[in-house]
mmCIF file of C-alpha atoms and ligand atoms in Angstrom:
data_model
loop_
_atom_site.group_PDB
_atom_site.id
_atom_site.type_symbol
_atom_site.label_atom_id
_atom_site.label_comp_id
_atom_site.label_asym_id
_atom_site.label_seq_id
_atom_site.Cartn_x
_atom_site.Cartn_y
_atom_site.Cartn_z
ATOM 1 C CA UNK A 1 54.830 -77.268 11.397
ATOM 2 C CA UNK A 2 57.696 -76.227 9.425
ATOM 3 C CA UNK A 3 57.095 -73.563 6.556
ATOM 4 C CA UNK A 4 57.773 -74.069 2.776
ATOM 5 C CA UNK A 5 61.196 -72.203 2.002
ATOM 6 C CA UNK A 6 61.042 -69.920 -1.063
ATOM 7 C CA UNK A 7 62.434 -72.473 -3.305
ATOM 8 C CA UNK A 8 60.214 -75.384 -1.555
ATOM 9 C CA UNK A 9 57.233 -72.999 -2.814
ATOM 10 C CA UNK A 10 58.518 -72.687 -6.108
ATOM 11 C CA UNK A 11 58.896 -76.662 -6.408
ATOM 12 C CA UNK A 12 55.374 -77.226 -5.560
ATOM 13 C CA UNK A 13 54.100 -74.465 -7.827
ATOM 14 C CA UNK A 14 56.413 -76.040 -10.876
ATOM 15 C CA UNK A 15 55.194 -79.556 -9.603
ATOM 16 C CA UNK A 16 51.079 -78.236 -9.929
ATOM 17 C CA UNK A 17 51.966 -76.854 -13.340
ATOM 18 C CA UNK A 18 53.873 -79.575 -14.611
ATOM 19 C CA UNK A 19 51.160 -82.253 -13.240
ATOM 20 C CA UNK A 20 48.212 -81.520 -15.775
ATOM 21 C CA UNK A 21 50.946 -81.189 -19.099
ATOM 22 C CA UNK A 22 51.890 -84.243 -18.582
ATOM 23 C CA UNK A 23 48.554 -85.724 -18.071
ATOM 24 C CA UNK A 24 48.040 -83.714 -21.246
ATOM 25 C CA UNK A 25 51.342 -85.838 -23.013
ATOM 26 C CA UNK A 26 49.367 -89.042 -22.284
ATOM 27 C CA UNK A 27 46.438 -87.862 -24.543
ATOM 28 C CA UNK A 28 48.542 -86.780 -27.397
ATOM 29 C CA UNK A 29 46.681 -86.112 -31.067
ATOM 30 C CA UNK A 30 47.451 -89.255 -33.757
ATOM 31 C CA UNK A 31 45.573 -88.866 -36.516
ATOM 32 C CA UNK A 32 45.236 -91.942 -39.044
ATOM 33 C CA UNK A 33 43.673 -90.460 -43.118
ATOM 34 C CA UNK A 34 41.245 -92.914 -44.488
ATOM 35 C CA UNK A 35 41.095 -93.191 -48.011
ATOM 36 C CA UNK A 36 38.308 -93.907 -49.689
ATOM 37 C CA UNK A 37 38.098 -95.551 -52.713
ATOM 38 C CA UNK A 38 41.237 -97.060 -53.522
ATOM 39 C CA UNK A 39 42.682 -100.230 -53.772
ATOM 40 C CA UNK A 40 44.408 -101.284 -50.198
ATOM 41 C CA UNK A 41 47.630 -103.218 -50.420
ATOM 42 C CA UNK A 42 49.167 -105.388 -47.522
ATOM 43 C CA UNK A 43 53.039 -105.034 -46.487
ATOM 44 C CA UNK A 44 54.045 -107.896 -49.333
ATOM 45 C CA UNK A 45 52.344 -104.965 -51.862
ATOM 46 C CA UNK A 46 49.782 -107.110 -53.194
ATOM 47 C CA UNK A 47 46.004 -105.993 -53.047
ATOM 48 C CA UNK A 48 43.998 -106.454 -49.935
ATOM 49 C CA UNK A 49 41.303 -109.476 -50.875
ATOM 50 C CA UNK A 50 38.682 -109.577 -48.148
ATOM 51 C CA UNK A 51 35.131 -108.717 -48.868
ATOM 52 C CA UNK A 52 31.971 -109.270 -47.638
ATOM 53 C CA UNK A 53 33.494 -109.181 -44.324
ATOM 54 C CA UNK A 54 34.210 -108.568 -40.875
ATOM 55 C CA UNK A 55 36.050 -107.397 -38.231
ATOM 56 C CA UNK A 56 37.269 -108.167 -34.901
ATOM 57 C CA UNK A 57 39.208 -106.195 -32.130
ATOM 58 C CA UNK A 58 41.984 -108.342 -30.345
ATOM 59 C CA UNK A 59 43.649 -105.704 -27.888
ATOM 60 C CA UNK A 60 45.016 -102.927 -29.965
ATOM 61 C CA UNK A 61 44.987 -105.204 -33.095
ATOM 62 C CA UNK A 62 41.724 -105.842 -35.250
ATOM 63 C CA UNK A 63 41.880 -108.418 -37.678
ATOM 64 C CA UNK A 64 39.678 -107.893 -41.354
ATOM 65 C CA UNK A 65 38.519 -111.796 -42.557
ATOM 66 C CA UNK A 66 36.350 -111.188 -46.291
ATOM 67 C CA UNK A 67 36.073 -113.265 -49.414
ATOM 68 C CA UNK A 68 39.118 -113.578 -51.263
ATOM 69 C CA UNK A 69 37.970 -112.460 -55.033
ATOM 70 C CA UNK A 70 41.162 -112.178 -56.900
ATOM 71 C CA UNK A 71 39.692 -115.140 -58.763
ATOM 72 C CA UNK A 72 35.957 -114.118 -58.798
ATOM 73 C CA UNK A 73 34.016 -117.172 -58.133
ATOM 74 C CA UNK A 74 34.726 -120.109 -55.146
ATOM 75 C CA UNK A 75 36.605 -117.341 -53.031
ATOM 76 C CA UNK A 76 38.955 -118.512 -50.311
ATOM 77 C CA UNK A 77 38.764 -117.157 -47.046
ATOM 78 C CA UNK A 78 41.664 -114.313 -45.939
ATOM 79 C CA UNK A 79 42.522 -113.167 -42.585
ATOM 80 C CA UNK A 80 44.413 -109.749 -42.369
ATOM 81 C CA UNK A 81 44.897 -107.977 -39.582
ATOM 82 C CA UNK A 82 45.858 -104.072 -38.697
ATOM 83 C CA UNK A 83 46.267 -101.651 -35.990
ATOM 84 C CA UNK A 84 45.678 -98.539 -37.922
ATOM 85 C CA UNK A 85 43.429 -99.938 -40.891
ATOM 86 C CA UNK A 86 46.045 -98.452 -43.376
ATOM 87 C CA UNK A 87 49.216 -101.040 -42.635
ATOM 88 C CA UNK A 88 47.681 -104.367 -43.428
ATOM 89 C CA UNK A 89 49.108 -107.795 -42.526
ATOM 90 C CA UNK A 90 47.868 -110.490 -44.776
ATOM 91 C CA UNK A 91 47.743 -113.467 -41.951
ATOM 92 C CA UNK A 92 47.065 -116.242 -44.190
ATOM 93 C CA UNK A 93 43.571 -118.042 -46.197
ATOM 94 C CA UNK A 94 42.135 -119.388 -43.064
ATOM 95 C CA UNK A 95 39.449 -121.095 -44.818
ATOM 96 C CA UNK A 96 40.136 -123.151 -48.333
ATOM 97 C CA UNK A 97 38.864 -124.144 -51.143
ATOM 98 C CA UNK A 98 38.988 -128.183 -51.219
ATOM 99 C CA UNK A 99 41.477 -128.472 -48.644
ATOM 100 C CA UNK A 100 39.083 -127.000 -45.432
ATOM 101 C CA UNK A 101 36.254 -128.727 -46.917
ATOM 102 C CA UNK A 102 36.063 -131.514 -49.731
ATOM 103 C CA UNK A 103 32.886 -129.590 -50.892
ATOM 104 C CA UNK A 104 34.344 -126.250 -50.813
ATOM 105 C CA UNK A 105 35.560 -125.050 -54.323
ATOM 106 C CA UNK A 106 33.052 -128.335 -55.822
ATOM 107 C CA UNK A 107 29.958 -128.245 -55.240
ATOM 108 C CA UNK A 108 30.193 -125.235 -52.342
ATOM 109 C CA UNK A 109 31.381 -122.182 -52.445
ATOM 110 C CA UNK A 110 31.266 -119.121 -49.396
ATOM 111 C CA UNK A 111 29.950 -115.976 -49.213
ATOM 112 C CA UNK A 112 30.163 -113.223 -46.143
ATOM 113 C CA UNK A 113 32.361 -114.887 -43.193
ATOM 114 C CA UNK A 114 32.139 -113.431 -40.132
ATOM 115 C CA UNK A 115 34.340 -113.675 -37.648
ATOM 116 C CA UNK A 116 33.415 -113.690 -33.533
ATOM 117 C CA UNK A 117 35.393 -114.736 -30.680
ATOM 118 C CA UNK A 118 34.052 -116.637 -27.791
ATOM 119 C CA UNK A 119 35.315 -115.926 -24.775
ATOM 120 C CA UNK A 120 33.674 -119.089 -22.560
ATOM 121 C CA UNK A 121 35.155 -122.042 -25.161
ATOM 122 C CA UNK A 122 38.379 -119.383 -26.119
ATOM 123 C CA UNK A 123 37.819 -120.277 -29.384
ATOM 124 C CA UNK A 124 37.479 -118.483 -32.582
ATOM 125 C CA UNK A 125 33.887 -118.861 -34.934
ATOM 126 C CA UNK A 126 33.453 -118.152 -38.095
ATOM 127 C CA UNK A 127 29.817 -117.989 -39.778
ATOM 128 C CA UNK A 128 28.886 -117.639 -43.436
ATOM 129 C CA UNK A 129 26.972 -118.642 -46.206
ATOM 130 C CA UNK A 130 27.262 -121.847 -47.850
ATOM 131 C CA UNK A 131 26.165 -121.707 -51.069
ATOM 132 C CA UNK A 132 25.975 -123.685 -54.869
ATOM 133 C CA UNK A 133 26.900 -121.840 -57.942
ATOM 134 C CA UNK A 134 22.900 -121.097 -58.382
ATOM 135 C CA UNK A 135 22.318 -120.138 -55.206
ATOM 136 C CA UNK A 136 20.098 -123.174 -54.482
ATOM 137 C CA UNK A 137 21.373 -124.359 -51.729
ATOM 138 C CA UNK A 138 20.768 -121.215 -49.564
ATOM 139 C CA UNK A 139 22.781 -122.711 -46.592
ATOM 140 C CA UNK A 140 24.893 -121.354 -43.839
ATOM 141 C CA UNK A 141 28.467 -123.034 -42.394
ATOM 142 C CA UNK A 142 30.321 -122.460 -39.291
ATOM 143 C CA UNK A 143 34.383 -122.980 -38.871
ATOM 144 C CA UNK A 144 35.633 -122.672 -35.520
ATOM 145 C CA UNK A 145 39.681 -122.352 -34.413
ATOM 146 C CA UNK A 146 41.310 -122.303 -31.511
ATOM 147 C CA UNK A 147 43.682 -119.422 -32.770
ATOM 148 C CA UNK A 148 42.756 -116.207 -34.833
ATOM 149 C CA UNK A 149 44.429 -117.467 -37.750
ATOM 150 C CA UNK A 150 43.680 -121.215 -37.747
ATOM 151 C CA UNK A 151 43.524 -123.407 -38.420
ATOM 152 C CA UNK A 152 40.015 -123.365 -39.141
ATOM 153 C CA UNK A 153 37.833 -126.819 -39.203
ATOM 154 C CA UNK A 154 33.893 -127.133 -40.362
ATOM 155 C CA UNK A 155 31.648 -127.989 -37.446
ATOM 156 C CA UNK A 156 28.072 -127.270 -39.285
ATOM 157 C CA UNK A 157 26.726 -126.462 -42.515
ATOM 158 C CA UNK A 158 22.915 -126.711 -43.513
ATOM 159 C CA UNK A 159 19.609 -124.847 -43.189
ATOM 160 C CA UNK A 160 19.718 -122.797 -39.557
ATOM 161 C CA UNK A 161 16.421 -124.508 -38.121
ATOM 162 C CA UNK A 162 15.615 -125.915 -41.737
ATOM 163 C CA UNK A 163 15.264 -122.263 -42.562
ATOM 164 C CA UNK A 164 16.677 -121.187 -46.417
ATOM 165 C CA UNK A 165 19.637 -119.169 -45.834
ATOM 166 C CA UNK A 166 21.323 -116.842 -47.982
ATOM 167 C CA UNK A 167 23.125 -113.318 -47.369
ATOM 168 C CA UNK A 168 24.188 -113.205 -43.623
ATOM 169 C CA UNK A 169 26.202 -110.844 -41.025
ATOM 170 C CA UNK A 170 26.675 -111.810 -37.048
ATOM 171 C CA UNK A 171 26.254 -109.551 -34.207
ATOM 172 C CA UNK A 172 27.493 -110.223 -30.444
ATOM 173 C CA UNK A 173 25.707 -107.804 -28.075
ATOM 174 C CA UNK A 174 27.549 -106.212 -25.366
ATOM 175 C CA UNK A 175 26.638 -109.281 -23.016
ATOM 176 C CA UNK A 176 28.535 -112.077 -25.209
ATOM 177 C CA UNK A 177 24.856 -113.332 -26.575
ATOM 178 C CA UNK A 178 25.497 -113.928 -30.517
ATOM 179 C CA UNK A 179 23.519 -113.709 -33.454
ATOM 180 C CA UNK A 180 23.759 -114.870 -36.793
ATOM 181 C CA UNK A 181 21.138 -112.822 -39.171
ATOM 182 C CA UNK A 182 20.578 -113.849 -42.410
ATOM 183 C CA UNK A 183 17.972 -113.297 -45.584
ATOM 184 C CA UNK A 184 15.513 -116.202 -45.654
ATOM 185 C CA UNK A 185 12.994 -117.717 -47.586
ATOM 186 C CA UNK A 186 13.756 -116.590 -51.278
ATOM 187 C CA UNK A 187 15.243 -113.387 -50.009
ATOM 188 C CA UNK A 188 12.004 -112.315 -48.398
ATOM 189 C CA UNK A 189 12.463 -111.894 -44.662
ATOM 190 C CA UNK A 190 15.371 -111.569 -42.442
ATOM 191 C CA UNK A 191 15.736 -113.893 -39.886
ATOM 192 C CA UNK A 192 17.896 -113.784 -36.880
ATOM 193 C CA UNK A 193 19.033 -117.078 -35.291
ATOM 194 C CA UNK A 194 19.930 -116.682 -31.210
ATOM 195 C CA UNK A 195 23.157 -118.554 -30.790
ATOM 196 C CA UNK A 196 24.392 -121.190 -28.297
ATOM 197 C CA UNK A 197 26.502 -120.260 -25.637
ATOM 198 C CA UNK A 198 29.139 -121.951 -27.944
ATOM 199 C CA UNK A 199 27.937 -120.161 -30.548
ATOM 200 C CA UNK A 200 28.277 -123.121 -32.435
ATOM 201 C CA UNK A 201 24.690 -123.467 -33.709
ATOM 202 C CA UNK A 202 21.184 -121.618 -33.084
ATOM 203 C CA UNK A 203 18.605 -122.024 -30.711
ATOM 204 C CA UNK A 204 15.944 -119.583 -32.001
ATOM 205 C CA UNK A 205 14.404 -117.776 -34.836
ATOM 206 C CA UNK A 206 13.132 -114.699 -34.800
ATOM 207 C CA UNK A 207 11.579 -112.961 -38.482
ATOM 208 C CA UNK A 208 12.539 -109.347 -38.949
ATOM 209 C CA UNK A 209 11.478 -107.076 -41.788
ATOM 210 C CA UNK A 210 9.004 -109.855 -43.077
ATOM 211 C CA UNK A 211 8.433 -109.376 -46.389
ATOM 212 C CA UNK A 212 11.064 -106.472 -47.007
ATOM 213 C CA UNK A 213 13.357 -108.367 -49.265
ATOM 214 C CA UNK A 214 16.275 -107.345 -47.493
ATOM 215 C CA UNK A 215 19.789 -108.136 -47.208
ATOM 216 C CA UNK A 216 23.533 -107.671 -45.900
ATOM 217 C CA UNK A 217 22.178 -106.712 -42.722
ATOM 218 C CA UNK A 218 24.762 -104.936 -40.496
ATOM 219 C CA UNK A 219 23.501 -104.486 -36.645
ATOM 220 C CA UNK A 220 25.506 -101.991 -34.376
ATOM 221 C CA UNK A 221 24.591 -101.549 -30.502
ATOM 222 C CA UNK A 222 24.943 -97.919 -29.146
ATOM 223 C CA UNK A 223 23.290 -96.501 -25.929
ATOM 224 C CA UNK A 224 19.839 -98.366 -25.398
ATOM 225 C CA UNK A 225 19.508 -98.563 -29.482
ATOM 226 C CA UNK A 226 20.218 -101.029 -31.499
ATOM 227 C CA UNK A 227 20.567 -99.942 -35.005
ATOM 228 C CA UNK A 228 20.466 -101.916 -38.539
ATOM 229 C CA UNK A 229 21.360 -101.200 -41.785
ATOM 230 C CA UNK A 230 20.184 -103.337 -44.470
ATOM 231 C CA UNK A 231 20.036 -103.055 -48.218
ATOM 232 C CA UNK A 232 17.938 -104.213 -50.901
ATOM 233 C CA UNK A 233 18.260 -107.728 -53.300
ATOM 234 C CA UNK A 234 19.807 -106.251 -56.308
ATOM 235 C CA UNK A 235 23.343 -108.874 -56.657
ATOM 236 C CA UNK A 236 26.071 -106.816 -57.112
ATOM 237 C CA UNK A 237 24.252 -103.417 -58.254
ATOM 238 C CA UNK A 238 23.805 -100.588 -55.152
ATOM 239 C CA UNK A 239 20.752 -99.443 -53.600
ATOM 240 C CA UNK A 240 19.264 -97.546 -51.666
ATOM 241 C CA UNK A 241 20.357 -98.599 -47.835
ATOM 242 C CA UNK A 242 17.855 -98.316 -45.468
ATOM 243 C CA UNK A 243 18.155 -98.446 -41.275
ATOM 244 C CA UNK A 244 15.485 -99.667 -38.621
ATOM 245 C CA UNK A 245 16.158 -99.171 -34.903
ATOM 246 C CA UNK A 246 14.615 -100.846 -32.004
ATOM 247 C CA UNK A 247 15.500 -101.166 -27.913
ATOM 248 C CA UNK A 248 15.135 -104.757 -28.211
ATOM 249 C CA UNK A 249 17.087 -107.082 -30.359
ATOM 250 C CA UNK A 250 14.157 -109.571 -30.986
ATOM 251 C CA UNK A 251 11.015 -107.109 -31.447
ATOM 252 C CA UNK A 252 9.546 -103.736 -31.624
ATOM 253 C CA UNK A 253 11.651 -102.457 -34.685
ATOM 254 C CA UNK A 254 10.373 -99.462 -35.968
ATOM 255 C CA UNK A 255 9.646 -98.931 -40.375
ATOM 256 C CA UNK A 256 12.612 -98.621 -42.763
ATOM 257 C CA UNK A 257 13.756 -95.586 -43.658
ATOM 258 C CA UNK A 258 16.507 -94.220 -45.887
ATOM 259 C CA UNK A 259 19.931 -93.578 -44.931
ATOM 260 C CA UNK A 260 23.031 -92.076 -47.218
ATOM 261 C CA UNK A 261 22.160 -91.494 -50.732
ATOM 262 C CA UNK A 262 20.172 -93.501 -53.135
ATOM 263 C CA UNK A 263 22.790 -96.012 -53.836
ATOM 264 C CA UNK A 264 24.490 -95.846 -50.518
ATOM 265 C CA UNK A 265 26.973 -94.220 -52.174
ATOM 266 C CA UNK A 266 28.116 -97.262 -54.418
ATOM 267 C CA UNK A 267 28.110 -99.601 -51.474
ATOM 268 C CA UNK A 268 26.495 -102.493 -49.465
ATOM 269 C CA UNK A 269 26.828 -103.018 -45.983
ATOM 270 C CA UNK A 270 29.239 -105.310 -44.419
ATOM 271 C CA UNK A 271 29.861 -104.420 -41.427
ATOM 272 C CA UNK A 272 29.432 -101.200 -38.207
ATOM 273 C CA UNK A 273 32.819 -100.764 -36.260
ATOM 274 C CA UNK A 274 32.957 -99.467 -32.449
ATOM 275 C CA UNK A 275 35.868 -98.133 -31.642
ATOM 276 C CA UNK A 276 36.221 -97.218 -28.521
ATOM 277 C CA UNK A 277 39.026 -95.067 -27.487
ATOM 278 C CA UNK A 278 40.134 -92.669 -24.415
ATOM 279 C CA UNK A 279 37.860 -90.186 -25.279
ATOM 280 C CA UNK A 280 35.141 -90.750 -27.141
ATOM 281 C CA UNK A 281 33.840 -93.799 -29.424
ATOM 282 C CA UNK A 282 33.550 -93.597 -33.369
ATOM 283 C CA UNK A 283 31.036 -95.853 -34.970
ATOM 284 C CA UNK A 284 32.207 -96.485 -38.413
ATOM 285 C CA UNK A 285 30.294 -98.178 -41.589
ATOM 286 C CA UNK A 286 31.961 -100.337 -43.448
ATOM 287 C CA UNK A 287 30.927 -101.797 -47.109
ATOM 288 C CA UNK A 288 31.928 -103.160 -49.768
ATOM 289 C CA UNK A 289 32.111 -101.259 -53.347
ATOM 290 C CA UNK A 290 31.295 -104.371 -55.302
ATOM 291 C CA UNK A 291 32.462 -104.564 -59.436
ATOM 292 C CA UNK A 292 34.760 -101.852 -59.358
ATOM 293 C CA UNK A 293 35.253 -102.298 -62.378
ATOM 294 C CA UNK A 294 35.585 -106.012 -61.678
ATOM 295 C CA UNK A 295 34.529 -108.295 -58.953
ATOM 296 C CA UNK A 296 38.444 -108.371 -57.988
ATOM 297 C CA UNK A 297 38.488 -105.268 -57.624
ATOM 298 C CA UNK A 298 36.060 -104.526 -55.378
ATOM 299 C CA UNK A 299 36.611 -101.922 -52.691
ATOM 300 C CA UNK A 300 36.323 -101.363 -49.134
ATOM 301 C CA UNK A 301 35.058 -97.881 -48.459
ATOM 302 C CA UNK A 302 34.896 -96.988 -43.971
ATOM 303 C CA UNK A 303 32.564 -94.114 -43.304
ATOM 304 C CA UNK A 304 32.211 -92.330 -40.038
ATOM 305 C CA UNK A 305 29.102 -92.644 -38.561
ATOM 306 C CA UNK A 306 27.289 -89.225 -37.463
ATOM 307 C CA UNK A 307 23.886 -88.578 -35.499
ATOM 308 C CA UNK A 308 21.982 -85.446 -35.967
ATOM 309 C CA UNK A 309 18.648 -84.681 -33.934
ATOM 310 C CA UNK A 310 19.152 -88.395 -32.298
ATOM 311 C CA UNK A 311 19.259 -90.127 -35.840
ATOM 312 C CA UNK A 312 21.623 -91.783 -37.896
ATOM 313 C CA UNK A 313 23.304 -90.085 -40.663
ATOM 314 C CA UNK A 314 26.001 -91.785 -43.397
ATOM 315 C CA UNK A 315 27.337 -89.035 -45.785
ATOM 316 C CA UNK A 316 30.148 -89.745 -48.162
ATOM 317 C CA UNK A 317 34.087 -88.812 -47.463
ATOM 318 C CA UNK A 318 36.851 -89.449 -50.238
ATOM 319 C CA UNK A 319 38.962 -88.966 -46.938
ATOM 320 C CA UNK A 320 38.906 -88.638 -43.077
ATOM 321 C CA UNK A 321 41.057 -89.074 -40.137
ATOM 322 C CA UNK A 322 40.628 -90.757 -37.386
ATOM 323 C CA UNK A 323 42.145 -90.963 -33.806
ATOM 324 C CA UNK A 324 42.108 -94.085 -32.631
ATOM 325 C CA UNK A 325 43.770 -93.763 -28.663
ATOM 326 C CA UNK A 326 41.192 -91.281 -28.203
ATOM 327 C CA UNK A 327 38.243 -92.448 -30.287
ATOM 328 C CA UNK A 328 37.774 -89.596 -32.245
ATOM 329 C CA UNK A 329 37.452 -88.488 -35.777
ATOM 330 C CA UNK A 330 37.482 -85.228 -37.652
ATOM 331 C CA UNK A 331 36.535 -84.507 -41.510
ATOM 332 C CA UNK A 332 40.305 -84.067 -43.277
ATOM 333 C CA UNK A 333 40.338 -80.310 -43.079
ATOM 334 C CA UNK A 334 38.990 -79.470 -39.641
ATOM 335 C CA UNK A 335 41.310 -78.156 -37.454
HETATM 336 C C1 GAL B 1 24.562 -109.751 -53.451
HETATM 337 C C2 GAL B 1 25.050 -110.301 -52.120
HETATM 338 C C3 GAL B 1 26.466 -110.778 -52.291
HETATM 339 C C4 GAL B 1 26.483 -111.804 -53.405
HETATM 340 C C5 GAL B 1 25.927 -111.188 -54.675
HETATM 341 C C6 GAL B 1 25.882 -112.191 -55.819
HETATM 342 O O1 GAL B 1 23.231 -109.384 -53.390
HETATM 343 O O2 GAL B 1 24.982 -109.311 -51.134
HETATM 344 O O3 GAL B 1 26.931 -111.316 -51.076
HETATM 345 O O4 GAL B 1 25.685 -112.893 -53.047
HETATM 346 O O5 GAL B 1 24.627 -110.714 -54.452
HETATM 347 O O6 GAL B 1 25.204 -111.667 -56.934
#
């Protein structure tokens, strides 16, 4: 065996050295501020209309669907989509008043869609609530596309199992099973409807929070938890949000307790992000700061999600930054 010359020695040692830097390259910082509490504008410059919503993650790009409110009542359905949740691409009204549905805009209007992706049927499904002007209808309506951004065509609308259905979310667990949850019977329980495989329509009810009077339930699965936050009936006005957690989606959920401040810090729930990145994951909440001043403008305020002592904590940021290759965030003026 041959031994390393001087300079082959010296190449090896630059080689070992060089090695971990550039591994270190790959995991560069990019920090993205969120702003809380202003108005969000797309790349034409007008406002970002998409409340009540939801997100989904489509490779890098995650796409925001929400009521469209610049009009107040008989919102359209917009489709947006982002990779940094700063730069927003207004992708089109995916679901319309009168022209999706002859009853939409009439005698229907929509309330919370949520958008899911099915991976078996590759197509697109979008669940919300259905609803007349007096909220007497207390219905539910699915849409389902074969592309992200339509176009969108009614398959269902009605009572999920001839249940009364008003404020909803979905949640798909980490094995593709669906959910839609919604508040039922007068706003008094919260029921949540297994999908079909399709998840086209339900196949079973299960009551949670009986008797609670809850609403905009937002479900989020991390570790052997699940977690949900839910608020309480008051229309447009905060509350107080509270969170139950359980190790099994259909029973065994523990009491409510409070989470945030007393009016969830001018919010209600839509929605819990996981982002999932190279180093970490950031679990953000998401809601909507209804009447502010004005039903149009409405705002979406993102909150990082902490845990202290193995609980769930939301406390208010006017600002954060998050990293979103490496799934981490930091408070603006950590270093
Ligand atoms: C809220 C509900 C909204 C909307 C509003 C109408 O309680 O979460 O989605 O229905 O009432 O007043």
């Amino acid at each position: 065996m041959t031994q390393l010359s001087f300079m082959g020695r010296i190449f090896m040692l630059a080689m070992l050295t060089l090695i971990p830097t550039v591994g270190m390259w790959a995991q560069q910082e990019k920090w993205t501020t969120i702003k809380n509490g202003i108005e969000w504008t797309d790349t034409e410059g007008y406002v970002v209309q998409a409340h009540g919503g939801n997100f989904l993650q489509v490779g890098k790009r995650w796409y925001l669907i929400g009521e469209d409110r610049a009009r107040s009542w008989n919102p359209d359905v917009n489709l947006y989509s982002t990779e940094d949740f700063v730069t927003w691409k207004f992708e089109g009204k995916i679901i319309q008043n009168r022209v999706t549905h002859e009853q939409l805009g009439v005698s229907r209007m929509i309330e919370r869609p949520k958008l899911m992706y099915n991976a078996q049927t590759r197509k697109f499904v979008v669940w919300c609530h259905w609803e007349a002007r007096n909220y007497s209808a207390s219905e539910a309506a699915v849409f389902e596309s074969d592309s992200v951004a339509g176009p969108y065509k009614c398959v269902w609308t009605g009572r999920p199992l001839g249940t009364k259905s008003r404020d909803c979310n979905v949640f798909v667990d980490n094995d593709g099973k669906a959910y839609f949850i919604s508040t039922t019977d007068e706003n008094t329980n919260l029921g949540l409807f297994e999908l079909s495989d399709d998840y086209r329509e339900p196949v079973s009810k299960t009551v949670l929070c009986e008797g609670q009077r809850r609403e905009a339930p937002a479900i989020v699965h991390i570790g052997d938890t699940y977690y949900m936050i839910s608020s309480a009936c008051t229309g447009w006005a905060p509350n107080q949000a509270k969170i139950a957690t359980s190790h099994n989606i259909k029973t065994g959920w523990s009491e409510l307790e409070n989470i945030g401040d007393n009016i969830a810090f001018d919010t209600q729930a839509s929605s819990i992000l996981t982002i999932k990145g190279t180093e970490g994951t950031v679990y953000v909440y998401v809601g909507d700061r209804w009447m502010d001043p004005d039903l149009p403008q409405s705002k979406i305020i993102m909150l990082p999600i902490t845990f202290e002592d193995g609980k769930m904590q939301l406390r208010y940021y006017d600002s954060w930054q998050i990293d979103f290759n490496r799934g981490v965030f930091r408070l603006k003026d950590e270093k």
